[in-house]
């Protein structure tokens, strides 16, 4: 009988990467370039405007796609927290991240991890619009949890050069994908 770690290696996902981002901030710039760089490396990536099927309920489609993704790249930008959609995605991502099958990577795009953790600065101003909502505490917890993860900070990586920054992210995801591939091969050879 396969061990639980071996069986989790065999779980297949519909997407290798799910991109969570605030469209107004990064959809046509950073996220667009990141998405195409991932696709060019044959990393099957979910980006809402590329994947949501017409006629589908958006919230159901997003939740299912989060569950069906191995890795999450959360692009925190100044206005990320102004979107309840983004914050709901983040809560679901952090729930899935708690299993050994999923891994979340925060990207701090023109914000610092402490701004996310403490909801301060420009990010805090965006989050202030959400303070009165009943799910605000759940969102705050997910933001803190995500900001405590090791990730990438644009301004402190490769002198803030976006193209090189994107290349670094794609290389690291490619390595993680390769590790999983070898774990699956090794597990299959032991059967």
mmCIF file of C-alpha atoms in Angstrom:
data_model
loop_
_atom_site.group_PDB
_atom_site.id
_atom_site.type_symbol
_atom_site.label_atom_id
_atom_site.label_comp_id
_atom_site.label_asym_id
_atom_site.label_seq_id
_atom_site.Cartn_x
_atom_site.Cartn_y
_atom_site.Cartn_z
ATOM 1 C CA UNK A 1 0.000 0.000 0.000
ATOM 2 C CA UNK A 2 1.303 3.470 -0.889
ATOM 3 C CA UNK A 3 2.257 5.816 1.908
ATOM 4 C CA UNK A 4 0.317 9.058 2.325
ATOM 5 C CA UNK A 5 3.285 11.072 1.036
ATOM 6 C CA UNK A 6 3.507 8.867 -2.033
ATOM 7 C CA UNK A 7 -0.202 9.068 -2.711
ATOM 8 C CA UNK A 8 -0.141 12.878 -2.454
ATOM 9 C CA UNK A 9 2.562 12.909 -5.105
ATOM 10 C CA UNK A 10 0.174 11.077 -7.431
ATOM 11 C CA UNK A 11 -2.587 13.676 -7.081
ATOM 12 C CA UNK A 12 -3.037 15.335 -10.409
ATOM 13 C CA UNK A 13 -4.042 18.942 -10.758
ATOM 14 C CA UNK A 14 -5.820 20.639 -13.623
ATOM 15 C CA UNK A 15 -3.465 23.628 -13.310
ATOM 16 C CA UNK A 16 0.088 23.837 -12.115
ATOM 17 C CA UNK A 17 -0.199 27.520 -11.165
ATOM 18 C CA UNK A 18 -3.108 29.737 -10.128
ATOM 19 C CA UNK A 19 -2.463 33.477 -10.396
ATOM 20 C CA UNK A 20 -4.190 35.685 -7.831
ATOM 21 C CA UNK A 21 -3.914 39.416 -8.556
ATOM 22 C CA UNK A 22 -5.763 42.721 -8.639
ATOM 23 C CA UNK A 23 -6.614 43.217 -12.284
ATOM 24 C CA UNK A 24 -6.609 47.010 -12.232
ATOM 25 C CA UNK A 25 -3.036 47.047 -10.888
ATOM 26 C CA UNK A 26 -1.245 44.328 -12.823
ATOM 27 C CA UNK A 27 -3.457 42.463 -15.351
ATOM 28 C CA UNK A 28 -2.078 44.098 -18.517
ATOM 29 C CA UNK A 29 1.465 44.556 -17.259
ATOM 30 C CA UNK A 30 3.303 42.376 -14.749
ATOM 31 C CA UNK A 31 0.753 39.535 -14.550
ATOM 32 C CA UNK A 32 0.366 39.385 -18.327
ATOM 33 C CA UNK A 33 4.138 39.019 -18.753
ATOM 34 C CA UNK A 34 4.338 36.477 -15.916
ATOM 35 C CA UNK A 35 1.468 34.438 -17.348
ATOM 36 C CA UNK A 36 3.052 34.257 -20.800
ATOM 37 C CA UNK A 37 6.483 33.408 -19.344
ATOM 38 C CA UNK A 38 4.937 30.522 -17.380
ATOM 39 C CA UNK A 39 3.009 29.297 -20.433
ATOM 40 C CA UNK A 40 6.189 29.481 -22.556
ATOM 41 C CA UNK A 41 7.860 27.120 -20.056
ATOM 42 C CA UNK A 42 4.918 24.703 -20.416
ATOM 43 C CA UNK A 43 3.629 25.523 -16.948
ATOM 44 C CA UNK A 44 -0.149 25.204 -17.211
ATOM 45 C CA UNK A 45 -1.415 28.383 -15.538
ATOM 46 C CA UNK A 46 -4.838 29.654 -14.515
ATOM 47 C CA UNK A 47 -5.464 33.346 -15.155
ATOM 48 C CA UNK A 48 -9.094 34.328 -14.807
ATOM 49 C CA UNK A 49 -9.527 36.289 -18.042
ATOM 50 C CA UNK A 50 -7.895 33.454 -19.981
ATOM 51 C CA UNK A 51 -9.732 30.548 -18.338
ATOM 52 C CA UNK A 52 -13.218 31.439 -17.076
ATOM 53 C CA UNK A 53 -15.772 29.878 -19.384
ATOM 54 C CA UNK A 54 -18.623 32.019 -20.615
ATOM 55 C CA UNK A 55 -21.840 31.143 -18.821
ATOM 56 C CA UNK A 56 -20.068 29.834 -15.697
ATOM 57 C CA UNK A 57 -20.573 31.418 -12.281
ATOM 58 C CA UNK A 58 -17.331 33.277 -11.678
ATOM 59 C CA UNK A 59 -17.057 32.547 -7.955
ATOM 60 C CA UNK A 60 -17.682 28.791 -8.434
ATOM 61 C CA UNK A 61 -15.177 28.648 -11.294
ATOM 62 C CA UNK A 62 -12.503 30.469 -9.266
ATOM 63 C CA UNK A 63 -12.934 28.265 -6.180
ATOM 64 C CA UNK A 64 -12.760 25.080 -8.277
ATOM 65 C CA UNK A 65 -9.666 26.364 -10.101
ATOM 66 C CA UNK A 66 -7.938 27.187 -6.818
ATOM 67 C CA UNK A 67 -8.612 23.649 -5.562
ATOM 68 C CA UNK A 68 -7.393 22.243 -8.903
ATOM 69 C CA UNK A 69 -4.019 24.079 -8.774
ATOM 70 C CA UNK A 70 -0.732 22.869 -7.294
ATOM 71 C CA UNK A 71 0.971 26.250 -6.861
ATOM 72 C CA UNK A 72 -0.417 29.697 -6.146
ATOM 73 C CA UNK A 73 1.310 32.911 -7.058
ATOM 74 C CA UNK A 74 -0.311 35.741 -5.121
ATOM 75 C CA UNK A 75 0.651 39.097 -6.615
ATOM 76 C CA UNK A 76 0.180 41.599 -3.807
ATOM 77 C CA UNK A 77 -0.113 45.110 -5.197
ATOM 78 C CA UNK A 78 -1.202 48.392 -3.633
ATOM 79 C CA UNK A 79 -4.898 47.855 -4.392
ATOM 80 C CA UNK A 80 -5.106 44.064 -3.961
ATOM 81 C CA UNK A 81 -7.021 44.464 -0.685
ATOM 82 C CA UNK A 82 -9.606 46.802 -2.208
ATOM 83 C CA UNK A 83 -11.104 43.777 -3.978
ATOM 84 C CA UNK A 84 -13.294 41.435 -1.943
ATOM 85 C CA UNK A 85 -12.870 38.912 -4.813
ATOM 86 C CA UNK A 86 -9.090 38.932 -4.307
ATOM 87 C CA UNK A 87 -9.466 38.589 -0.551
ATOM 88 C CA UNK A 88 -11.928 35.702 -0.899
ATOM 89 C CA UNK A 89 -9.494 33.992 -3.302
ATOM 90 C CA UNK A 90 -6.717 34.509 -0.775
ATOM 91 C CA UNK A 91 -8.731 32.905 2.040
ATOM 92 C CA UNK A 92 -9.370 29.842 -0.150
ATOM 93 C CA UNK A 93 -5.713 29.719 -1.244
ATOM 94 C CA UNK A 94 -4.533 29.816 2.371
ATOM 95 C CA UNK A 95 -6.989 27.032 3.295
ATOM 96 C CA UNK A 96 -5.606 24.856 0.478
ATOM 97 C CA UNK A 97 -2.012 25.861 1.293
ATOM 98 C CA UNK A 98 -2.367 24.136 4.660
ATOM 99 C CA UNK A 99 -2.327 20.747 2.929
ATOM 100 C CA UNK A 100 0.936 19.262 1.743
ATOM 101 C CA UNK A 101 -0.398 19.148 -1.811
ATOM 102 C CA UNK A 102 -0.430 22.922 -2.391
ATOM 103 C CA UNK A 103 2.197 25.653 -2.154
ATOM 104 C CA UNK A 104 1.586 29.407 -2.120
ATOM 105 C CA UNK A 105 4.169 31.977 -3.141
ATOM 106 C CA UNK A 106 3.563 35.649 -2.407
ATOM 107 C CA UNK A 107 4.924 38.242 -4.813
ATOM 108 C CA UNK A 108 5.255 41.705 -3.319
ATOM 109 C CA UNK A 109 4.760 43.997 -6.282
ATOM 110 C CA UNK A 110 5.479 47.580 -5.215
ATOM 111 C CA UNK A 111 4.447 46.753 -1.639
ATOM 112 C CA UNK A 112 6.424 45.354 1.258
ATOM 113 C CA UNK A 113 5.572 42.231 3.253
ATOM 114 C CA UNK A 114 5.060 44.330 6.404
ATOM 115 C CA UNK A 115 2.411 46.415 4.599
ATOM 116 C CA UNK A 116 0.476 43.209 3.886
ATOM 117 C CA UNK A 117 1.029 41.770 7.374
ATOM 118 C CA UNK A 118 -0.072 44.954 9.168
ATOM 119 C CA UNK A 119 -2.418 46.332 6.472
ATOM 120 C CA UNK A 120 -0.466 49.592 6.475
ATOM 121 C CA UNK A 121 0.670 52.155 3.904
ATOM 122 C CA UNK A 122 -1.136 52.265 0.549
ATOM 123 C CA UNK A 123 -2.148 48.652 1.006
ATOM 124 C CA UNK A 124 -3.715 49.532 4.351
ATOM 125 C CA UNK A 125 -5.707 52.341 2.752
ATOM 126 C CA UNK A 126 -7.094 49.835 0.229
ATOM 127 C CA UNK A 127 -7.947 47.377 3.007
ATOM 128 C CA UNK A 128 -9.683 50.103 5.039
ATOM 129 C CA UNK A 129 -12.548 49.920 2.519
ATOM 130 C CA UNK A 130 -13.149 46.336 3.710
ATOM 131 C CA UNK A 131 -12.934 46.896 7.495
ATOM 132 C CA UNK A 132 -16.708 47.013 8.058
ATOM 133 C CA UNK A 133 -17.471 43.751 6.260
ATOM 134 C CA UNK A 134 -18.188 40.692 8.389
ATOM 135 C CA UNK A 135 -15.417 38.685 6.700
ATOM 136 C CA UNK A 136 -12.758 41.339 7.417
ATOM 137 C CA UNK A 137 -11.192 39.341 10.259
ATOM 138 C CA UNK A 138 -10.896 36.234 8.088
ATOM 139 C CA UNK A 139 -9.299 38.358 5.345
ATOM 140 C CA UNK A 140 -6.900 39.961 7.837
ATOM 141 C CA UNK A 141 -5.799 36.514 9.067
ATOM 142 C CA UNK A 142 -5.230 35.274 5.501
ATOM 143 C CA UNK A 143 -3.188 38.403 4.660
ATOM 144 C CA UNK A 144 -0.972 37.902 7.709
ATOM 145 C CA UNK A 145 -0.548 34.208 6.981
ATOM 146 C CA UNK A 146 0.360 34.842 3.328
ATOM 147 C CA UNK A 147 2.771 37.665 4.149
ATOM 148 C CA UNK A 148 4.632 35.325 6.524
ATOM 149 C CA UNK A 149 5.426 32.941 3.647
ATOM 150 C CA UNK A 150 8.733 33.139 1.833
ATOM 151 C CA UNK A 151 8.173 34.829 -1.492
ATOM 152 C CA UNK A 152 9.586 37.374 -3.881
ATOM 153 C CA UNK A 153 9.812 41.125 -3.373
ATOM 154 C CA UNK A 154 10.223 43.060 -6.612
ATOM 155 C CA UNK A 155 12.191 46.011 -5.265
ATOM 156 C CA UNK A 156 14.710 43.767 -3.443
ATOM 157 C CA UNK A 157 15.229 41.256 -6.253
ATOM 158 C CA UNK A 158 17.491 41.907 -9.234
ATOM 159 C CA UNK A 159 17.328 45.678 -8.624
ATOM 160 C CA UNK A 160 13.614 45.719 -9.424
ATOM 161 C CA UNK A 161 14.028 44.682 -13.080
ATOM 162 C CA UNK A 162 10.630 43.153 -13.879
ATOM 163 C CA UNK A 163 11.776 40.959 -16.778
ATOM 164 C CA UNK A 164 14.577 39.406 -14.710
ATOM 165 C CA UNK A 165 12.227 39.139 -11.724
ATOM 166 C CA UNK A 166 9.665 37.243 -13.799
ATOM 167 C CA UNK A 167 12.396 34.981 -15.166
ATOM 168 C CA UNK A 168 13.488 34.161 -11.588
ATOM 169 C CA UNK A 169 9.920 33.282 -10.543
ATOM 170 C CA UNK A 170 9.442 31.061 -13.598
ATOM 171 C CA UNK A 171 12.775 29.308 -12.991
ATOM 172 C CA UNK A 172 11.861 28.545 -9.378
ATOM 173 C CA UNK A 173 8.408 27.232 -10.309
ATOM 174 C CA UNK A 174 10.040 25.119 -13.042
ATOM 175 C CA UNK A 175 12.402 23.615 -10.462
ATOM 176 C CA UNK A 176 9.494 22.806 -8.132
ATOM 177 C CA UNK A 177 7.646 21.203 -11.045
ATOM 178 C CA UNK A 178 10.744 19.142 -11.866
ATOM 179 C CA UNK A 179 11.091 17.976 -8.244
ATOM 180 C CA UNK A 180 7.486 16.754 -8.283
ATOM 181 C CA UNK A 181 8.068 14.985 -11.592
ATOM 182 C CA UNK A 182 11.049 13.107 -10.125
ATOM 183 C CA UNK A 183 9.111 12.218 -6.967
ATOM 184 C CA UNK A 184 6.337 10.734 -9.110
ATOM 185 C CA UNK A 185 8.870 8.777 -11.223
ATOM 186 C CA UNK A 186 10.590 7.484 -8.100
ATOM 187 C CA UNK A 187 7.252 6.494 -6.529
ATOM 188 C CA UNK A 188 6.175 4.694 -9.705
ATOM 189 C CA UNK A 189 9.469 2.809 -9.890
ATOM 190 C CA UNK A 190 8.968 1.523 -6.319
ATOM 191 C CA UNK A 191 5.580 0.001 -7.169
#
